[in-house]
Amino acid sequence: MLNLKGHLVIVAMLGTMIISGNVIAHTTVMSKNTPTDYSSRDELEGTTGLNNFSISHGCDGQPVRAMSIVFPNGADNIAERSDTEESITLSDHITGNPIMGASPAVNSLFKKIKKLSGAVPTFTSHGEETTEDTRAFVYTSGALKDGFTGLIPWRATFPTFKSDSCATALTVYIAIANYCTKSKSEDDNDRADVWIGRLTEKFDDEDVVSVGFWPYLKVVRDLENNPLPDGCGEGFEISVYPSDEAIDEFLPVEGYWPAEGKKGNGGDNGDQGDHGDHKR
């Protein structure tokens, strides 16, 4: 039996930069930026911010050797009303993509960092239309020891809500995997912690996948400057998830369970570091 250990959540370390030029400083990690909600990270629509992914510890004694992140930016993402789970068209409610221009910052935990790009619904960036954006991050050649907390910094821009939408917030669910044992065998213990909330064709082991739990952040509407239109009442929240296909394409890292990593469209996710101390 494999142990599912650790708890990955999205946390704030530095401030978000408001488009108007004002800066809201967030210097806390434990309490995030929302005093009434200690398990989420809220971002104001239309802002750009520096965030961190937080790794609590390794896989039951094993250090974290590799990590991958998949954002719900593809045209095949799953969007719905949060209250009714009714499917929606995301472009009816927001301008842009859920996470735009995501870029990983250099950190000391992983020697190799890759940003994988791919096709996304068309959006405007710096006055120009673009059809490609960040789909995933891949970190390899790492050694975050069990029992230590790792902060993985990254930067991104968040969408704005359309003036005729009744949506008050967008919860963005992000797929994350920590890889500890360099093996593709299903018989190897503690090979990964996979935080994706549901099983997929490749990530099909309930002892490894955190069924029911997703890392996420929330983009909130600026109701003062972008109020709800008449007839919306209190409005409703919407959610977006990466598709199973996007998870199975971008989340695997070559050499680790469950399959070889993605090649092409941004490169090989292979980890060529020295892992002789834990090969099976």
PDB file of C-alpha atoms in Angstrom:
ATOM      1  CA  MET A   1       0.000   0.000   0.000  1.00  0.00           C
ATOM      2  CA  LEU A   2       1.309   3.431  -0.878  1.00  0.00           C
ATOM      3  CA  ASN A   3       1.160   6.333   1.472  1.00  0.00           C
ATOM      4  CA  LEU A   4      -0.326   9.622   0.366  1.00  0.00           C
ATOM      5  CA  LYS A   5       1.591  12.174   2.341  1.00  0.00           C
ATOM      6  CA  GLY A   6       1.995  15.896   2.343  1.00  0.00           C
ATOM      7  CA  HIS A   7      -0.337  18.710   1.533  1.00  0.00           C
ATOM      8  CA  LEU A   8       0.155  20.959  -1.476  1.00  0.00           C
ATOM      9  CA  VAL A   9      -1.665  24.231  -1.518  1.00  0.00           C
ATOM     10  CA  ILE A  10      -1.086  27.466  -3.317  1.00  0.00           C
ATOM     11  CA  VAL A  11       0.256  30.124  -1.003  1.00  0.00           C
ATOM     12  CA  ALA A  12       1.192  33.776  -1.214  1.00  0.00           C
ATOM     13  CA  MET A  13       4.623  35.110  -0.370  1.00  0.00           C
ATOM     14  CA  LEU A  14       4.872  38.459  -2.098  1.00  0.00           C
ATOM     15  CA  GLY A  15       2.383  41.103  -3.148  1.00  0.00           C
ATOM     16  CA  THR A  16       0.112  41.221  -6.100  1.00  0.00           C
ATOM     17  CA  MET A  17       0.602  44.184  -8.391  1.00  0.00           C
ATOM     18  CA  ILE A  18      -2.641  45.935  -9.312  1.00  0.00           C
ATOM     19  CA  ILE A  19      -2.974  47.189 -12.873  1.00  0.00           C
ATOM     20  CA  SER A  20      -3.625  50.722 -11.578  1.00  0.00           C
ATOM     21  CA  GLY A  21      -0.119  50.676 -10.142  1.00  0.00           C
ATOM     22  CA  ASN A  22      -1.083  50.206  -6.493  1.00  0.00           C
ATOM     23  CA  VAL A  23       0.606  47.423  -4.581  1.00  0.00           C
ATOM     24  CA  ILE A  24      -1.027  45.233  -1.971  1.00  0.00           C
ATOM     25  CA  ALA A  25       1.682  43.613   0.131  1.00  0.00           C
ATOM     26  CA  HIS A  26       1.322  40.009   1.251  1.00  0.00           C
ATOM     27  CA  THR A  27       4.267  38.844   3.321  1.00  0.00           C
ATOM     28  CA  THR A  28       2.612  35.877   4.966  1.00  0.00           C
ATOM     29  CA  VAL A  29       2.723  32.252   3.965  1.00  0.00           C
ATOM     30  CA  MET A  30       0.724  30.490   6.654  1.00  0.00           C
ATOM     31  CA  SER A  31      -2.302  32.806   6.731  1.00  0.00           C
ATOM     32  CA  LYS A  32      -2.348  33.596   2.996  1.00  0.00           C
ATOM     33  CA  ASN A  33      -3.939  36.917   2.077  1.00  0.00           C
ATOM     34  CA  THR A  34      -7.506  36.262   3.227  1.00  0.00           C
ATOM     35  CA  PRO A  35      -7.992  36.379   7.018  1.00  0.00           C
ATOM     36  CA  THR A  36     -11.348  34.583   6.860  1.00  0.00           C
ATOM     37  CA  ASP A  37     -10.155  31.736   4.606  1.00  0.00           C
ATOM     38  CA  TYR A  38      -6.865  30.063   5.436  1.00  0.00           C
ATOM     39  CA  SER A  39      -6.905  27.407   2.742  1.00  0.00           C
ATOM     40  CA  SER A  40      -7.024  29.490  -0.415  1.00  0.00           C
ATOM     41  CA  ARG A  41      -5.205  32.200  -2.296  1.00  0.00           C
ATOM     42  CA  ASP A  42      -7.370  35.026  -3.682  1.00  0.00           C
ATOM     43  CA  GLU A  43      -6.282  37.232  -6.578  1.00  0.00           C
ATOM     44  CA  LEU A  44      -8.095  40.345  -7.771  1.00  0.00           C
ATOM     45  CA  GLU A  45      -9.184  40.250 -11.399  1.00  0.00           C
ATOM     46  CA  GLY A  46      -6.833  41.873 -13.881  1.00  0.00           C
ATOM     47  CA  THR A  47      -3.790  41.767 -11.634  1.00  0.00           C
ATOM     48  CA  THR A  48      -0.324  40.271 -11.941  1.00  0.00           C
ATOM     49  CA  GLY A  49       1.220  38.546  -8.959  1.00  0.00           C
ATOM     50  CA  LEU A  50       4.119  36.493  -7.647  1.00  0.00           C
ATOM     51  CA  ASN A  51       2.969  33.361  -5.841  1.00  0.00           C
ATOM     52  CA  ASN A  52       4.435  30.161  -4.441  1.00  0.00           C
ATOM     53  CA  PHE A  53       3.549  26.528  -4.550  1.00  0.00           C
ATOM     54  CA  SER A  54       4.232  25.045  -1.131  1.00  0.00           C
ATOM     55  CA  ILE A  55       5.541  21.497  -0.686  1.00  0.00           C
ATOM     56  CA  SER A  56       5.047  20.356   2.901  1.00  0.00           C
ATOM     57  CA  HIS A  57       7.399  17.369   2.767  1.00  0.00           C
ATOM     58  CA  GLY A  58       8.464  14.368   0.708  1.00  0.00           C
ATOM     59  CA  CYS A  59       6.904  10.962   0.147  1.00  0.00           C
ATOM     60  CA  ASP A  60       7.074   9.058   3.450  1.00  0.00           C
ATOM     61  CA  GLY A  61      10.800   9.551   3.943  1.00  0.00           C
ATOM     62  CA  GLN A  62      11.760   9.975   0.292  1.00  0.00           C
ATOM     63  CA  PRO A  63      12.912  13.397  -0.949  1.00  0.00           C
ATOM     64  CA  VAL A  64      11.030  15.111  -3.766  1.00  0.00           C
ATOM     65  CA  ARG A  65      13.127  14.607  -6.927  1.00  0.00           C
ATOM     66  CA  ALA A  66      10.820  16.094  -9.563  1.00  0.00           C
ATOM     67  CA  MET A  67       7.623  18.109  -9.760  1.00  0.00           C
ATOM     68  CA  SER A  68       5.154  19.084 -12.464  1.00  0.00           C
ATOM     69  CA  ILE A  69       2.346  21.654 -12.627  1.00  0.00           C
ATOM     70  CA  VAL A  70      -0.528  21.774 -15.152  1.00  0.00           C
ATOM     71  CA  PHE A  71      -2.712  24.874 -15.544  1.00  0.00           C
ATOM     72  CA  PRO A  72      -6.304  24.710 -16.905  1.00  0.00           C
ATOM     73  CA  ASN A  73      -5.479  26.927 -19.896  1.00  0.00           C
ATOM     74  CA  GLY A  74      -6.373  24.664 -22.806  1.00  0.00           C
ATOM     75  CA  ALA A  75      -9.484  24.843 -24.953  1.00  0.00           C
ATOM     76  CA  ASP A  76     -10.435  21.443 -23.511  1.00  0.00           C
ATOM     77  CA  ASN A  77     -10.572  22.687 -19.918  1.00  0.00           C
ATOM     78  CA  ILE A  78     -13.618  21.857 -17.819  1.00  0.00           C
ATOM     79  CA  ALA A  79     -15.611  24.939 -16.786  1.00  0.00           C
ATOM     80  CA  GLU A  80     -18.759  24.956 -14.670  1.00  0.00           C
ATOM     81  CA  ARG A  81     -20.881  26.885 -12.223  1.00  0.00           C
ATOM     82  CA  SER A  82     -19.534  26.109  -8.777  1.00  0.00           C
ATOM     83  CA  ASP A  83     -22.960  25.842  -7.165  1.00  0.00           C
ATOM     84  CA  THR A  84     -24.820  23.703  -9.711  1.00  0.00           C
ATOM     85  CA  GLU A  85     -21.881  22.070 -11.576  1.00  0.00           C
ATOM     86  CA  GLU A  86     -23.624  23.103 -14.788  1.00  0.00           C
ATOM     87  CA  SER A  87     -21.212  23.302 -17.715  1.00  0.00           C
ATOM     88  CA  ILE A  88     -20.452  26.801 -18.930  1.00  0.00           C
ATOM     89  CA  THR A  89     -18.451  28.449 -21.697  1.00  0.00           C
ATOM     90  CA  LEU A  90     -15.629  30.187 -19.875  1.00  0.00           C
ATOM     91  CA  SER A  91     -15.238  32.889 -22.524  1.00  0.00           C
ATOM     92  CA  ASP A  92     -18.803  34.039 -21.742  1.00  0.00           C
ATOM     93  CA  HIS A  93     -17.602  35.128 -18.312  1.00  0.00           C
ATOM     94  CA  ILE A  94     -13.929  36.130 -18.456  1.00  0.00           C
ATOM     95  CA  THR A  95     -11.603  37.989 -20.785  1.00  0.00           C
ATOM     96  CA  GLY A  96      -8.377  36.054 -21.179  1.00  0.00           C
ATOM     97  CA  ASN A  97      -7.412  32.639 -19.824  1.00  0.00           C
ATOM     98  CA  PRO A  98      -7.511  31.428 -16.202  1.00  0.00           C
ATOM     99  CA  ILE A  99      -3.727  31.775 -15.765  1.00  0.00           C
ATOM    100  CA  MET A 100      -1.938  33.990 -18.299  1.00  0.00           C
ATOM    101  CA  GLY A 101       1.771  34.305 -18.965  1.00  0.00           C
ATOM    102  CA  ALA A 102       2.713  31.971 -16.136  1.00  0.00           C
ATOM    103  CA  SER A 103       6.466  31.819 -15.643  1.00  0.00           C
ATOM    104  CA  PRO A 104       8.463  29.862 -13.058  1.00  0.00           C
ATOM    105  CA  ALA A 105      11.039  31.729 -11.011  1.00  0.00           C
ATOM    106  CA  VAL A 106      14.499  30.330 -10.390  1.00  0.00           C
ATOM    107  CA  ASN A 107      14.719  28.414  -7.116  1.00  0.00           C
ATOM    108  CA  SER A 108      17.335  26.390  -5.285  1.00  0.00           C
ATOM    109  CA  LEU A 109      15.297  23.196  -4.948  1.00  0.00           C
ATOM    110  CA  PHE A 110      15.466  22.007  -8.563  1.00  0.00           C
ATOM    111  CA  LYS A 111      18.439  22.309 -10.917  1.00  0.00           C
ATOM    112  CA  LYS A 112      16.329  22.050 -14.076  1.00  0.00           C
ATOM    113  CA  ILE A 113      13.132  24.004 -14.763  1.00  0.00           C
ATOM    114  CA  LYS A 114      11.081  23.911 -17.971  1.00  0.00           C
ATOM    115  CA  LYS A 115       8.046  25.871 -19.062  1.00  0.00           C
ATOM    116  CA  LEU A 116       5.852  23.977 -21.525  1.00  0.00           C
ATOM    117  CA  SER A 117       3.704  26.040 -23.882  1.00  0.00           C
ATOM    118  CA  GLY A 118       0.789  25.011 -26.052  1.00  0.00           C
ATOM    119  CA  ALA A 119      -2.391  26.096 -27.800  1.00  0.00           C
ATOM    120  CA  VAL A 120      -4.950  28.051 -25.775  1.00  0.00           C
ATOM    121  CA  PRO A 121      -8.104  30.012 -26.635  1.00  0.00           C
ATOM    122  CA  THR A 122      -7.183  33.338 -28.246  1.00  0.00           C
ATOM    123  CA  PHE A 123      -6.570  36.208 -25.845  1.00  0.00           C
ATOM    124  CA  THR A 124      -4.947  39.640 -25.984  1.00  0.00           C
ATOM    125  CA  SER A 125      -1.570  40.232 -24.371  1.00  0.00           C
ATOM    126  CA  HIS A 126       0.225  43.574 -24.555  1.00  0.00           C
ATOM    127  CA  GLY A 127      -2.191  44.658 -27.262  1.00  0.00           C
ATOM    128  CA  GLU A 128      -1.619  41.633 -29.488  1.00  0.00           C
ATOM    129  CA  GLU A 129      -3.720  38.513 -29.971  1.00  0.00           C
ATOM    130  CA  THR A 130      -2.033  35.259 -29.033  1.00  0.00           C
ATOM    131  CA  THR A 131      -3.082  31.629 -29.317  1.00  0.00           C
ATOM    132  CA  GLU A 132      -0.267  30.080 -27.273  1.00  0.00           C
ATOM    133  CA  ASP A 133       0.494  30.267 -23.586  1.00  0.00           C
ATOM    134  CA  THR A 134       2.007  28.346 -20.685  1.00  0.00           C
ATOM    135  CA  ARG A 135       0.388  24.966 -20.125  1.00  0.00           C
ATOM    136  CA  ALA A 136       2.757  23.431 -17.569  1.00  0.00           C
ATOM    137  CA  PHE A 137       5.928  23.699 -15.475  1.00  0.00           C
ATOM    138  CA  VAL A 138       8.359  20.793 -15.042  1.00  0.00           C
ATOM    139  CA  TYR A 139      11.016  20.721 -12.325  1.00  0.00           C
ATOM    140  CA  THR A 140      13.696  17.999 -12.230  1.00  0.00           C
ATOM    141  CA  SER A 141      17.070  17.161 -10.651  1.00  0.00           C
ATOM    142  CA  GLY A 142      15.776  18.123  -7.224  1.00  0.00           C
ATOM    143  CA  ALA A 143      16.290  16.855  -3.715  1.00  0.00           C
ATOM    144  CA  LEU A 144      13.830  18.424  -1.278  1.00  0.00           C
ATOM    145  CA  LYS A 145      14.374  16.332   1.850  1.00  0.00           C
ATOM    146  CA  ASP A 146      11.404  14.893   3.666  1.00  0.00           C
ATOM    147  CA  GLY A 147      10.524  17.007   6.673  1.00  0.00           C
ATOM    148  CA  PHE A 148      11.456  20.280   4.988  1.00  0.00           C
ATOM    149  CA  THR A 149       9.060  22.775   3.403  1.00  0.00           C
ATOM    150  CA  GLY A 150       9.712  23.883  -0.161  1.00  0.00           C
ATOM    151  CA  LEU A 151       8.437  27.099  -1.736  1.00  0.00           C
ATOM    152  CA  ILE A 152       8.257  27.148  -5.525  1.00  0.00           C
ATOM    153  CA  PRO A 153       7.838  30.737  -6.803  1.00  0.00           C
ATOM    154  CA  TRP A 154       6.010  31.646  -9.995  1.00  0.00           C
ATOM    155  CA  ARG A 155       4.410  34.678 -11.594  1.00  0.00           C
ATOM    156  CA  ALA A 156       1.209  35.070 -13.623  1.00  0.00           C
ATOM    157  CA  THR A 157      -1.536  37.439 -14.750  1.00  0.00           C
ATOM    158  CA  PHE A 158      -5.199  36.824 -13.984  1.00  0.00           C
ATOM    159  CA  PRO A 159      -8.260  37.448 -16.185  1.00  0.00           C
ATOM    160  CA  THR A 160     -10.994  40.043 -15.874  1.00  0.00           C
ATOM    161  CA  PHE A 161     -14.717  39.356 -15.644  1.00  0.00           C
ATOM    162  CA  LYS A 162     -16.931  40.481 -18.489  1.00  0.00           C
ATOM    163  CA  SER A 163     -19.279  43.300 -17.571  1.00  0.00           C
ATOM    164  CA  ASP A 164     -22.383  41.343 -18.626  1.00  0.00           C
ATOM    165  CA  SER A 165     -21.464  38.204 -16.648  1.00  0.00           C
ATOM    166  CA  CYS A 166     -23.033  37.376 -13.299  1.00  0.00           C
ATOM    167  CA  ALA A 167     -19.870  35.571 -12.117  1.00  0.00           C
ATOM    168  CA  THR A 168     -18.336  36.927  -8.904  1.00  0.00           C
ATOM    169  CA  ALA A 169     -15.292  34.653  -8.694  1.00  0.00           C
ATOM    170  CA  LEU A 170     -13.371  32.023 -10.652  1.00  0.00           C
ATOM    171  CA  THR A 171     -11.793  29.103  -8.800  1.00  0.00           C
ATOM    172  CA  VAL A 172      -8.796  27.861 -10.786  1.00  0.00           C
ATOM    173  CA  TYR A 173      -7.887  24.244 -10.046  1.00  0.00           C
ATOM    174  CA  ILE A 174      -4.290  23.282 -10.815  1.00  0.00           C
ATOM    175  CA  ALA A 175      -2.808  19.794 -11.226  1.00  0.00           C
ATOM    176  CA  ILE A 176       0.402  19.142  -9.276  1.00  0.00           C
ATOM    177  CA  ALA A 177       2.577  16.043  -8.886  1.00  0.00           C
ATOM    178  CA  ASN A 178       5.574  15.426  -6.629  1.00  0.00           C
ATOM    179  CA  TYR A 179       7.825  12.590  -7.776  1.00  0.00           C
ATOM    180  CA  CYS A 180      10.099  10.913  -5.247  1.00  0.00           C
ATOM    181  CA  THR A 181      11.083   7.478  -6.579  1.00  0.00           C
ATOM    182  CA  LYS A 182      12.595   7.310 -10.064  1.00  0.00           C
ATOM    183  CA  SER A 183      10.690   4.307 -11.315  1.00  0.00           C
ATOM    184  CA  LYS A 184       7.745   3.549 -13.595  1.00  0.00           C
ATOM    185  CA  SER A 185       6.782   0.361 -11.759  1.00  0.00           C
ATOM    186  CA  GLU A 186       3.432   0.264 -10.021  1.00  0.00           C
ATOM    187  CA  ASP A 187       4.969  -1.990  -7.367  1.00  0.00           C
ATOM    188  CA  ASP A 188       7.397   0.621  -6.025  1.00  0.00           C
ATOM    189  CA  ASN A 189       6.315   2.302  -2.811  1.00  0.00           C
ATOM    190  CA  ASP A 190       6.103   6.069  -2.328  1.00  0.00           C
ATOM    191  CA  ARG A 191       6.755   6.843  -5.958  1.00  0.00           C
ATOM    192  CA  ALA A 192       4.681  10.038  -6.087  1.00  0.00           C
ATOM    193  CA  ASP A 193       2.089  12.271  -4.533  1.00  0.00           C
ATOM    194  CA  VAL A 194      -0.357  13.387  -7.224  1.00  0.00           C
ATOM    195  CA  TRP A 195      -2.717  16.231  -6.394  1.00  0.00           C
ATOM    196  CA  ILE A 196      -5.403  16.212  -9.086  1.00  0.00           C
ATOM    197  CA  GLY A 197      -8.700  15.533  -7.333  1.00  0.00           C
ATOM    198  CA  ARG A 198      -9.774  12.702  -9.621  1.00  0.00           C
ATOM    199  CA  LEU A 199      -8.350   9.678 -11.389  1.00  0.00           C
ATOM    200  CA  THR A 200      -7.378   9.777 -15.076  1.00  0.00           C
ATOM    201  CA  GLU A 201      -6.410   7.111 -17.565  1.00  0.00           C
ATOM    202  CA  LYS A 202      -2.715   7.398 -16.640  1.00  0.00           C
ATOM    203  CA  PHE A 203      -3.024   8.528 -13.037  1.00  0.00           C
ATOM    204  CA  ASP A 204      -5.285   5.696 -11.963  1.00  0.00           C
ATOM    205  CA  ASP A 205      -3.988   4.704  -8.500  1.00  0.00           C
ATOM    206  CA  GLU A 206      -6.118   5.886  -5.570  1.00  0.00           C
ATOM    207  CA  ASP A 207      -3.191   5.332  -3.198  1.00  0.00           C
ATOM    208  CA  VAL A 208      -1.235   8.032  -5.023  1.00  0.00           C
ATOM    209  CA  VAL A 209      -3.898  10.415  -6.393  1.00  0.00           C
ATOM    210  CA  SER A 210      -5.593  12.787  -3.938  1.00  0.00           C
ATOM    211  CA  VAL A 211      -9.140  12.020  -5.049  1.00  0.00           C
ATOM    212  CA  GLY A 212     -11.386  14.870  -3.887  1.00  0.00           C
ATOM    213  CA  PHE A 213      -8.596  17.389  -3.258  1.00  0.00           C
ATOM    214  CA  TRP A 214      -7.217  19.969  -5.692  1.00  0.00           C
ATOM    215  CA  PRO A 215      -4.661  22.725  -5.254  1.00  0.00           C
ATOM    216  CA  TYR A 216      -6.373  25.945  -6.320  1.00  0.00           C
ATOM    217  CA  LEU A 217      -6.503  29.690  -6.245  1.00  0.00           C
ATOM    218  CA  LYS A 218      -9.448  32.027  -6.705  1.00  0.00           C
ATOM    219  CA  VAL A 219      -9.751  35.062  -8.966  1.00  0.00           C
ATOM    220  CA  VAL A 220     -12.282  37.474  -7.439  1.00  0.00           C
ATOM    221  CA  ARG A 221     -14.295  40.155  -9.182  1.00  0.00           C
ATOM    222  CA  ASP A 222     -13.648  43.807  -8.386  1.00  0.00           C
ATOM    223  CA  LEU A 223     -17.264  44.557  -7.553  1.00  0.00           C
ATOM    224  CA  GLU A 224     -16.567  48.233  -6.876  1.00  0.00           C
ATOM    225  CA  ASN A 225     -15.143  48.937 -10.330  1.00  0.00           C
ATOM    226  CA  ASN A 226     -16.833  46.089 -12.198  1.00  0.00           C
ATOM    227  CA  PRO A 227     -20.260  45.656 -10.550  1.00  0.00           C
ATOM    228  CA  LEU A 228     -22.691  42.912 -11.436  1.00  0.00           C
ATOM    229  CA  PRO A 229     -25.311  43.837 -14.043  1.00  0.00           C
ATOM    230  CA  ASP A 230     -28.935  44.264 -13.055  1.00  0.00           C
ATOM    231  CA  GLY A 231     -30.790  41.001 -12.620  1.00  0.00           C
ATOM    232  CA  CYS A 232     -27.831  38.989 -11.271  1.00  0.00           C
ATOM    233  CA  GLY A 233     -28.817  39.222  -7.632  1.00  0.00           C
ATOM    234  CA  GLU A 234     -25.785  38.103  -5.631  1.00  0.00           C
ATOM    235  CA  GLY A 235     -24.340  36.379  -8.686  1.00  0.00           C
ATOM    236  CA  PHE A 236     -22.560  33.015  -8.667  1.00  0.00           C
ATOM    237  CA  GLU A 237     -19.060  31.594  -8.705  1.00  0.00           C
ATOM    238  CA  ILE A 238     -17.529  29.539 -11.522  1.00  0.00           C
ATOM    239  CA  SER A 239     -14.746  26.958 -11.606  1.00  0.00           C
ATOM    240  CA  VAL A 240     -12.256  25.622 -14.138  1.00  0.00           C
ATOM    241  CA  TYR A 241     -10.230  22.389 -14.152  1.00  0.00           C
ATOM    242  CA  PRO A 242      -7.589  20.982 -16.490  1.00  0.00           C
ATOM    243  CA  SER A 243      -8.986  18.164 -18.627  1.00  0.00           C
ATOM    244  CA  ASP A 244      -7.945  14.537 -18.170  1.00  0.00           C
ATOM    245  CA  GLU A 245      -6.206  14.726 -21.540  1.00  0.00           C
ATOM    246  CA  ALA A 246      -4.166  17.775 -20.488  1.00  0.00           C
ATOM    247  CA  ILE A 247      -3.194  16.119 -17.205  1.00  0.00           C
ATOM    248  CA  ASP A 248      -2.120  12.902 -18.921  1.00  0.00           C
ATOM    249  CA  GLU A 249      -0.165  14.853 -21.538  1.00  0.00           C
ATOM    250  CA  PHE A 250       1.668  17.384 -19.386  1.00  0.00           C
ATOM    251  CA  LEU A 251       1.832  16.032 -15.816  1.00  0.00           C
ATOM    252  CA  PRO A 252       4.013  12.894 -16.286  1.00  0.00           C
ATOM    253  CA  VAL A 253       7.775  13.263 -15.995  1.00  0.00           C
ATOM    254  CA  GLU A 254       9.956  10.837 -17.919  1.00  0.00           C
ATOM    255  CA  GLY A 255      11.454   8.097 -15.770  1.00  0.00           C
ATOM    256  CA  TYR A 256       8.805   8.367 -13.064  1.00  0.00           C
ATOM    257  CA  TRP A 257       5.487   6.586 -12.640  1.00  0.00           C
ATOM    258  CA  PRO A 258       3.044   6.411 -14.383  1.00  0.00           C
ATOM    259  CA  ALA A 259       4.494   6.928 -17.863  1.00  0.00           C
ATOM    260  CA  GLU A 260       7.136   8.716 -19.842  1.00  0.00           C
ATOM    261  CA  GLY A 261       6.852  12.459 -19.882  1.00  0.00           C
ATOM    262  CA  LYS A 262       5.765  14.665 -22.696  1.00  0.00           C
ATOM    263  CA  LYS A 263       8.116  15.086 -25.665  1.00  0.00           C
ATOM    264  CA  GLY A 264       7.797  17.857 -28.198  1.00  0.00           C
ATOM    265  CA  ASN A 265       5.740  21.008 -27.735  1.00  0.00           C
ATOM    266  CA  GLY A 266       8.204  22.457 -25.305  1.00  0.00           C
ATOM    267  CA  GLY A 267      10.659  19.634 -25.045  1.00  0.00           C
ATOM    268  CA  ASP A 268      11.380  16.395 -23.249  1.00  0.00           C
ATOM    269  CA  ASN A 269      10.372  16.311 -19.595  1.00  0.00           C
ATOM    270  CA  GLY A 270      13.190  13.885 -18.883  1.00  0.00           C
ATOM    271  CA  ASP A 271      15.214  14.066 -15.681  1.00  0.00           C
ATOM    272  CA  GLN A 272      18.830  13.256 -16.393  1.00  0.00           C
ATOM    273  CA  GLY A 273      20.075  13.900 -12.870  1.00  0.00           C
ATOM    274  CA  ASP A 274      21.853  11.354 -10.688  1.00  0.00           C
ATOM    275  CA  HIS A 275      19.297   9.198  -8.895  1.00  0.00           C
ATOM    276  CA  GLY A 276      21.449   6.155  -8.217  1.00  0.00           C
ATOM    277  CA  ASP A 277      20.689   6.299  -4.504  1.00  0.00           C
ATOM    278  CA  HIS A 278      17.059   5.281  -4.977  1.00  0.00           C
ATOM    279  CA  LYS A 279      16.817   3.242  -8.159  1.00  0.00           C
ATOM    280  CA  ARG A 280      14.947  -0.010  -7.730  1.00  0.00           C
TER     281      ARG A 280
END
